[in-house]
Amino acid sequence: MSGFSAELIDYLEGRITFEEFDRRRDERKTEESEEPQEDESEPSTSAQARAAIEDGVSPGVQQAFASILGETVDAPSSEEEEEEEEEEDSLSYVDDEEDRDYNAEEEEETKEATKETKRRPRQGGRRSGKRSLRSKLKEEEEEEEEEDMTVGDVFKLEMELNRENKRYMKGRRHGSKLPQALRGLMGEANIRYARGEKEDAILMCMEIIRQSPLAYEPFSTLAMIYEDNGDVDKALQFGLIAAHLNPSDCEEWIRLAELSLEQDNIRQAIICYSKAIKYDPTNVRYLWERSSLHMRLGEHKQCMDGYRKILSLLALEDGEHFMQLSKDMAKSYYESNDLPSALSVIEEGLARHPGLVSDDFTNMAAELYICSRRYEKALQVLVKFADVVLIRAKSPSEGAAGPQKDVGTGAQQKGGEEDTKCSTRSRAAPSGEILDVQVPDSVPVDLRAKLIVCLIHLNAFDPSEDLVASLTEQSTEEIGDLYLDVAEAYLEQGCYTSALPLLSALVVSEKYDLAVVWLRHAECLKALGHMKEAAESYTKVVEMAPLHLEARLSLATLQQQLGRMDCALKALESMYDGETLAQDSSAAQKELKLLLHRSTLLKTQGQMQDYLDAMITMISMLLKVAMQRAMVCVRSVTLGGQKHLRLVKVQDVQPEIADHESAYMDNMCKTNVLSKEDWWELLLSCLQGLCEVKRYEEANLLVESAMEFYSFYDNKPKRKELEFIGLSSTVLNRDFYNAYNYIRLMIIENVDLPQHWNVFNQLTISSQHQRHHRFCLRLLLKHPDNHALCVLSGHNAMVSGSFKHALGQYAQALKTHPENPLHHLYVGLTYFHMAAQKYVAKRHALILQGFTFLWRYVELRGVCQESMYNLGRALHQMGLTHLAIHYYQKALSLPAWKLDGIPDDQADLRREIAFNLSLIYQASGNTEMARQLIRTHCTV
């Protein structure tokens, strides 16, 4: 655009709003469209506009005006803009927008700055002889060619002017939030404090705080007063309030940090240093002090973050400080097992100050690379900074060229240009095989050992032999750790023959007669097949480090292979006492691994009692909480002069666990060395072992404890299996009371399974309790159509003398199964029992009905020993002995049933028949006949 309208000038100077500017611009366009166009031949004033740019206007505004005028002006560089923005940000202050006094001052200062902005171009024009911005705009208004401004151009110009305004305001510092009316009182309080009238000064400050709580001056004065009075605690509190109200005062934060340290409040001091660093982020001293405090509190990560910030702020001239701090940081990271962070710090030091790399720094870098298994990188560090020369085989791509050399910086300076080219080529392609190594005499022995380790891991065994030979010439008492590093490298690569001389030299030394050295010696001997010598070395390890689990397991394995079972079991003895196992999770996990190997070895040797002791110990560690809920404990008893463990039921109340869930989780953390399936297999193996040695009661107690364990009880298949094992153990132990509890649960879960009812019937027959009667009645109400339940309810009623109720149940069973001969027998016997009662109205009818069902039973069952015996017994009960004799004799003449799975003598009824028949003969006086029957059929 070549001209500026009057409304634009008024809008830029703040006289009118943007809406008024838009309206006046539309009106001007309408008027100009009606007037004749001006001569286009009139010269442009763009050159004059360039000459009229004032010194007081920034390059950004000049560029905005030039873009509007259609001219080209060099834009300020991005670096200059960033510097200006950083300067603004460093001087800017975010204040409380709700402070009325501050807002009023802001408005006044903004107005003054605006007036200053308006006056400066005219004053600058008078001083420099150039036209002012206003005069330039008026002249541009008179130009012939005039283009219309867009809204975007206006906003762009306004943004640049606002930015210019901010630059004019950058020198203004934050003013006090103290109102003008209270500043006099504040001054009076300071005067009173200076005179020693502290009480009056305190009252005045309190009054100022009441009226203006966001002003920091009264809090600062109170802090000084209380500090003079010796009340450091109050002084610190008021000082912190003042610092939070005026947070940009870094020196005040540092003073408060030092005051907090005097009171041993390190956490508060860290907060104060953090506030100071926020407003002065490049102050190295603040960062160093805060990092030191983090280190005192053991906050390693925050401390290292602070040191990293210091490294980024250190100049190139502080190279020594940079390298020392990098080395300390790398050591700290290494001690905390953070190898990636340690390597990043070391690599930064190597890249930033390669000329300041010392032997210690090189040794640490090589050590870190070796620990990270980056042996090629470690070798490159040694070549570059230790003047080590590597001679590599020629690569296929270079044809007939000679061997390549990897040389360091020092060797490059001493060698000629040819060596330099060769070194450059070798670093570009370091994949060739290493043929030889040239190590200067000045290289320390530590770096030589690192070089040997790298060569061994890179399978360059031939070049490393001379270095190892020179290493072994030195005393093991002085460099035994280096011997061990090289030996471990050989072991990792499987070179046991090369490692054995180094380890043998270490184990006979005084300083390095250590458990770790003996362990490596034993591993080397074991790999070479020297079992006896390896066992002796492992024994030495166990003596020096009795808590080393792997050594014990390896020793037990070797002793077992050598046939020394007693020595193997001795190596697998318990390492910790009960109190340690209860408190230390790591110790409990180690003990579990040891017990697992011990139990396996004992089982293979057939020592079942000792095997069960180990299994019970392991299971009790898993079921600790569950066993307490089941009131089961493990006790040691003496049997045959030896102590063994037994599971017993305790009646006295054990100390309750406050939080079972947390105790369960804590116990799971201790026993997570084995999976849940492994624990389940161990439990089944233990239960099976207990049943094999007929310790059925303990097996039942173990099942009860396992049922209280969440992981087993929540798993339905495992819970059912535990129930079956518990039922079997209680039946074998003839504990019918507890067996009834198991079968009762099984029947409730599955009523229609006949096997459950068979077991239930056997238990109720053997048990002396009558509690199953009510259980069957309640279950019958829920399942009235269940056949087995109906028959059992009839039996219960029959035994209790409720013959009518029994008859009803038998009749219901007969109705559902009319072809079952057993049901007819039940009904017939019920009628006989009813007829045998003392007071019966229709005794003969009952007898006839009973014989009707009994004959129907004979028809369905057939003529056999069983049916004839039951018929004769019924006649015998009714007093019809002459008929009973006939059927008894007939039953004696018939053979017994042959049943699968049952012995013949158990299914033979001749003894019962002969005994009943002898009773009839004896009652009739025929004792000889009775005696003959007894001798014939009832003699054992």
Tab-separated table of C-alpha atoms in Angstrom, residues 602-827:
chain	number	residue	atom	x	y	z
A	602	LEU	CA	15.508	-87.917	50.024
A	603	LYS	CA	12.722	-89.410	47.933
A	604	THR	CA	15.174	-91.053	45.563
A	605	GLN	CA	16.935	-92.571	48.598
A	606	GLY	CA	13.661	-93.903	50.023
A	607	GLN	CA	13.919	-91.924	53.272
A	608	MET	CA	10.184	-91.212	53.472
A	609	GLN	CA	10.093	-89.738	56.965
A	610	ASP	CA	12.822	-87.214	56.203
A	611	TYR	CA	11.222	-86.573	52.810
A	612	LEU	CA	7.904	-85.793	54.474
A	613	ASP	CA	9.657	-83.490	56.948
A	614	ALA	CA	11.064	-81.459	54.059
A	615	MET	CA	7.709	-81.429	52.270
A	616	ILE	CA	5.817	-80.358	55.389
A	617	THR	CA	8.316	-77.552	55.939
A	618	MET	CA	7.786	-76.259	52.400
A	619	ILE	CA	3.998	-76.615	52.483
A	620	SER	CA	3.785	-74.889	55.861
A	621	MET	CA	5.638	-71.892	54.418
A	622	LEU	CA	2.972	-71.613	51.712
A	623	LEU	CA	-0.032	-72.341	53.966
A	624	LYS	CA	1.117	-70.294	56.950
A	625	VAL	CA	-2.011	-68.135	57.134
A	626	ALA	CA	-4.349	-70.940	56.066
A	627	MET	CA	-3.016	-73.289	58.740
A	628	GLN	CA	-3.654	-70.697	61.407
A	629	ARG	CA	-7.264	-70.364	60.273
A	630	ALA	CA	-7.623	-74.164	60.256
A	631	MET	CA	-6.007	-74.311	63.744
A	632	VAL	CA	-3.265	-76.637	62.526
A	633	CYS	CA	0.385	-76.309	63.466
A	634	VAL	CA	3.673	-78.120	62.851
A	635	ARG	CA	5.428	-79.629	65.846
A	636	SER	CA	8.655	-81.525	66.270
A	637	VAL	CA	8.422	-84.921	67.937
A	638	THR	CA	11.054	-87.499	68.782
A	639	LEU	CA	10.521	-90.935	67.274
A	640	GLY	CA	13.125	-93.673	67.605
A	641	GLY	CA	15.727	-91.191	68.779
A	642	GLN	CA	15.224	-88.915	65.770
A	643	LYS	CA	13.257	-85.721	65.489
A	644	HIS	CA	10.512	-85.501	62.891
A	645	LEU	CA	7.751	-83.037	62.070
A	646	ARG	CA	4.076	-83.757	62.700
A	647	LEU	CA	0.874	-81.883	61.848
A	648	VAL	CA	-1.377	-81.569	64.881
A	649	LYS	CA	-4.709	-79.950	65.633
A	650	VAL	CA	-4.494	-77.306	68.316
A	651	GLN	CA	-7.354	-76.321	70.568
A	652	ASP	CA	-5.830	-73.274	72.204
A	653	VAL	CA	-6.395	-69.988	70.422
A	654	GLN	CA	-3.412	-68.817	68.400
A	655	PRO	CA	-2.654	-65.101	67.972
A	656	GLU	CA	-4.972	-63.689	65.344
A	657	ILE	CA	-3.672	-62.069	62.169
A	658	ALA	CA	-4.949	-58.514	61.873
A	659	ASP	CA	-5.148	-58.370	58.089
A	660	HIS	CA	-5.445	-61.786	56.446
A	661	GLU	CA	-5.339	-60.398	52.920
A	662	SER	CA	-2.094	-58.490	53.423
A	663	ALA	CA	-0.588	-61.475	55.247
A	664	TYR	CA	-1.629	-63.702	52.335
A	665	MET	CA	-0.013	-61.360	49.786
A	666	ASP	CA	3.161	-61.123	51.856
A	667	ASN	CA	3.315	-64.901	52.071
A	668	MET	CA	2.829	-65.197	48.306
A	669	CYS	CA	5.765	-62.837	47.730
A	670	LYS	CA	7.964	-65.134	49.796
A	671	THR	CA	6.854	-68.288	47.987
A	672	ASN	CA	6.649	-67.023	44.399
A	673	VAL	CA	9.847	-68.900	43.583
A	674	LEU	CA	7.489	-71.716	42.546
A	675	SER	CA	4.386	-71.356	40.414
A	676	LYS	CA	0.918	-72.251	41.654
A	677	GLU	CA	0.939	-75.454	39.619
A	678	ASP	CA	4.280	-76.462	41.127
A	679	TRP	CA	2.899	-75.871	44.605
A	680	TRP	CA	-0.151	-77.968	43.738
A	681	GLU	CA	2.022	-80.851	42.607
A	682	LEU	CA	4.056	-80.595	45.803
A	683	LEU	CA	0.883	-80.696	47.892
A	684	LEU	CA	-0.418	-83.795	46.109
A	685	SER	CA	2.969	-85.482	46.474
A	686	CYS	CA	3.000	-84.709	50.194
A	687	LEU	CA	-0.551	-86.054	50.666
A	688	GLN	CA	0.323	-89.193	48.776
A	689	GLY	CA	3.431	-89.693	50.915
A	690	LEU	CA	1.438	-89.264	54.121
A	691	CYS	CA	-1.079	-91.857	52.977
A	692	GLU	CA	1.671	-94.285	51.997
A	693	VAL	CA	3.048	-94.261	55.545
A	694	LYS	CA	-0.546	-94.430	56.913
A	695	ARG	CA	-0.473	-90.982	58.482
A	696	TYR	CA	-4.102	-90.447	57.470
A	697	GLU	CA	-4.926	-87.989	60.235
A	698	GLU	CA	-2.133	-85.639	59.182
A	699	ALA	CA	-3.242	-85.971	55.567
A	700	ASN	CA	-6.713	-84.834	56.593
A	701	LEU	CA	-5.292	-81.879	58.543
A	702	LEU	CA	-3.243	-80.893	55.512
A	703	VAL	CA	-6.365	-81.055	53.341
A	704	GLU	CA	-8.244	-78.836	55.794
A	705	SER	CA	-5.409	-76.304	55.685
A	706	ALA	CA	-5.277	-76.392	51.884
A	707	MET	CA	-9.025	-75.777	51.738
A	708	GLU	CA	-8.413	-72.513	53.618
A	709	PHE	CA	-5.909	-71.376	50.990
A	710	TYR	CA	-7.490	-68.977	48.496
A	711	SER	CA	-5.642	-70.131	45.388
A	712	PHE	CA	-6.663	-73.755	45.919
A	713	TYR	CA	-10.198	-73.192	47.181
A	714	ASP	CA	-11.164	-70.771	44.393
A	715	ASN	CA	-10.165	-73.349	41.788
A	716	LYS	CA	-13.139	-75.726	41.583
A	717	PRO	CA	-11.343	-78.788	40.120
A	718	LYS	CA	-8.616	-78.524	42.746
A	719	ARG	CA	-11.172	-78.048	45.500
A	720	LYS	CA	-13.064	-81.179	44.416
A	721	GLU	CA	-9.864	-83.183	44.318
A	722	LEU	CA	-8.985	-82.018	47.828
A	723	GLU	CA	-12.448	-83.067	49.008
A	724	PHE	CA	-12.007	-86.557	47.592
A	725	ILE	CA	-8.562	-86.891	49.161
A	726	GLY	CA	-9.945	-85.696	52.482
A	727	LEU	CA	-12.828	-88.180	52.277
A	728	SER	CA	-10.480	-91.046	51.500
A	729	SER	CA	-8.083	-90.185	54.308
A	730	THR	CA	-10.883	-89.889	56.879
A	731	VAL	CA	-12.472	-93.176	55.796
A	732	LEU	CA	-9.101	-94.936	55.982
A	733	ASN	CA	-8.562	-93.359	59.379
A	734	ARG	CA	-12.113	-94.464	60.398
A	735	ASP	CA	-12.901	-90.876	61.200
A	736	PHE	CA	-16.524	-91.115	60.092
A	737	TYR	CA	-17.503	-87.865	61.718
A	738	ASN	CA	-15.242	-85.803	59.428
A	739	ALA	CA	-15.884	-88.163	56.514
A	740	TYR	CA	-19.596	-87.344	56.788
A	741	ASN	CA	-18.729	-83.640	56.380
A	742	TYR	CA	-16.954	-84.308	53.082
A	743	ILE	CA	-19.618	-86.628	51.609
A	744	ARG	CA	-22.338	-84.231	52.687
A	745	LEU	CA	-20.757	-81.438	50.608
A	746	MET	CA	-20.396	-83.761	47.636
A	747	ILE	CA	-24.035	-84.848	47.789
A	748	ILE	CA	-25.270	-81.255	47.996
A	749	GLU	CA	-23.254	-80.428	44.879
A	750	ASN	CA	-24.433	-83.505	42.942
A	751	VAL	CA	-27.526	-85.273	44.275
A	752	ASP	CA	-28.020	-87.640	41.366
A	753	LEU	CA	-24.665	-89.455	41.531
A	754	PRO	CA	-25.242	-93.016	42.907
A	755	GLN	CA	-21.615	-93.407	44.042
A	756	HIS	CA	-22.065	-90.558	46.508
A	757	TRP	CA	-25.147	-92.211	48.021
A	758	ASN	CA	-23.363	-95.539	48.312
A	759	VAL	CA	-20.520	-93.920	50.258
A	760	PHE	CA	-23.034	-91.921	52.291
A	761	ASN	CA	-24.892	-95.109	53.215
A	762	GLN	CA	-21.691	-96.886	54.241
A	763	LEU	CA	-20.688	-93.932	56.426
A	764	THR	CA	-24.079	-93.666	58.095
A	765	ILE	CA	-24.044	-97.373	58.822
A	766	SER	CA	-20.584	-97.174	60.391
A	767	SER	CA	-21.173	-93.875	62.162
A	768	GLN	CA	-22.850	-93.717	65.566
A	769	HIS	CA	-24.414	-90.327	64.853
A	770	GLN	CA	-27.996	-89.720	63.799
A	771	ARG	CA	-27.497	-86.280	62.230
A	772	HIS	CA	-27.935	-87.660	58.737
A	773	HIS	CA	-31.682	-88.232	59.389
A	774	ARG	CA	-32.519	-84.526	59.376
A	775	PHE	CA	-30.142	-83.916	56.485
A	776	CYS	CA	-31.991	-86.492	54.366
A	777	LEU	CA	-35.401	-85.048	55.310
A	778	ARG	CA	-34.354	-81.491	54.375
A	779	LEU	CA	-32.824	-82.702	51.143
A	780	LEU	CA	-35.947	-84.742	50.367
A	781	LEU	CA	-38.065	-81.604	50.483
A	782	LYS	CA	-35.833	-80.050	47.786
A	783	HIS	CA	-35.552	-83.235	45.681
A	784	PRO	CA	-38.715	-85.340	46.235
A	785	ASP	CA	-38.162	-87.421	43.090
A	786	ASN	CA	-34.679	-88.620	43.980
A	787	HIS	CA	-34.806	-92.408	44.199
A	788	ALA	CA	-31.756	-93.028	46.401
A	789	LEU	CA	-32.816	-90.296	48.800
A	790	CYS	CA	-36.311	-91.800	49.020
A	791	VAL	CA	-34.978	-95.275	49.889
A	792	LEU	CA	-32.520	-93.881	52.482
A	793	SER	CA	-35.277	-91.849	54.114
A	794	GLY	CA	-37.341	-95.064	54.329
A	795	HIS	CA	-34.407	-96.835	55.961
A	796	ASN	CA	-34.005	-94.045	58.492
A	797	ALA	CA	-37.706	-94.168	59.344
A	798	MET	CA	-37.569	-97.951	59.594
A	799	VAL	CA	-34.664	-97.825	62.042
A	800	SER	CA	-36.327	-95.154	64.148
A	801	GLY	CA	-39.606	-97.147	64.358
A	802	SER	CA	-41.721	-94.949	62.066
A	803	PHE	CA	-43.003	-97.879	60.008
A	804	LYS	CA	-45.820	-95.980	58.303
A	805	HIS	CA	-43.451	-93.259	57.166
A	806	ALA	CA	-41.003	-95.913	55.970
A	807	LEU	CA	-43.841	-97.683	54.138
A	808	GLY	CA	-44.708	-94.451	52.355
A	809	GLN	CA	-41.127	-93.919	51.200
A	810	TYR	CA	-40.751	-97.545	50.076
A	811	ALA	CA	-44.068	-97.354	48.225
A	812	GLN	CA	-42.875	-94.237	46.396
A	813	ALA	CA	-39.657	-95.984	45.442
A	814	LEU	CA	-41.657	-99.066	44.326
A	815	LYS	CA	-43.879	-96.864	42.199
A	816	THR	CA	-40.905	-95.441	40.286
A	817	HIS	CA	-39.105	-98.833	40.031
A	818	PRO	CA	-41.789	-101.587	40.100
A	819	GLU	CA	-39.496	-104.281	38.697
A	820	ASN	CA	-36.860	-103.923	41.396
A	821	PRO	CA	-37.136	-106.991	43.711
A	822	LEU	CA	-35.361	-105.180	46.519
A	823	HIS	CA	-38.226	-102.668	46.864
A	824	HIS	CA	-40.775	-105.473	47.215
A	825	LEU	CA	-38.605	-106.962	49.954
A	826	TYR	CA	-38.546	-103.581	51.755
A	827	VAL	CA	-42.342	-103.251	51.634
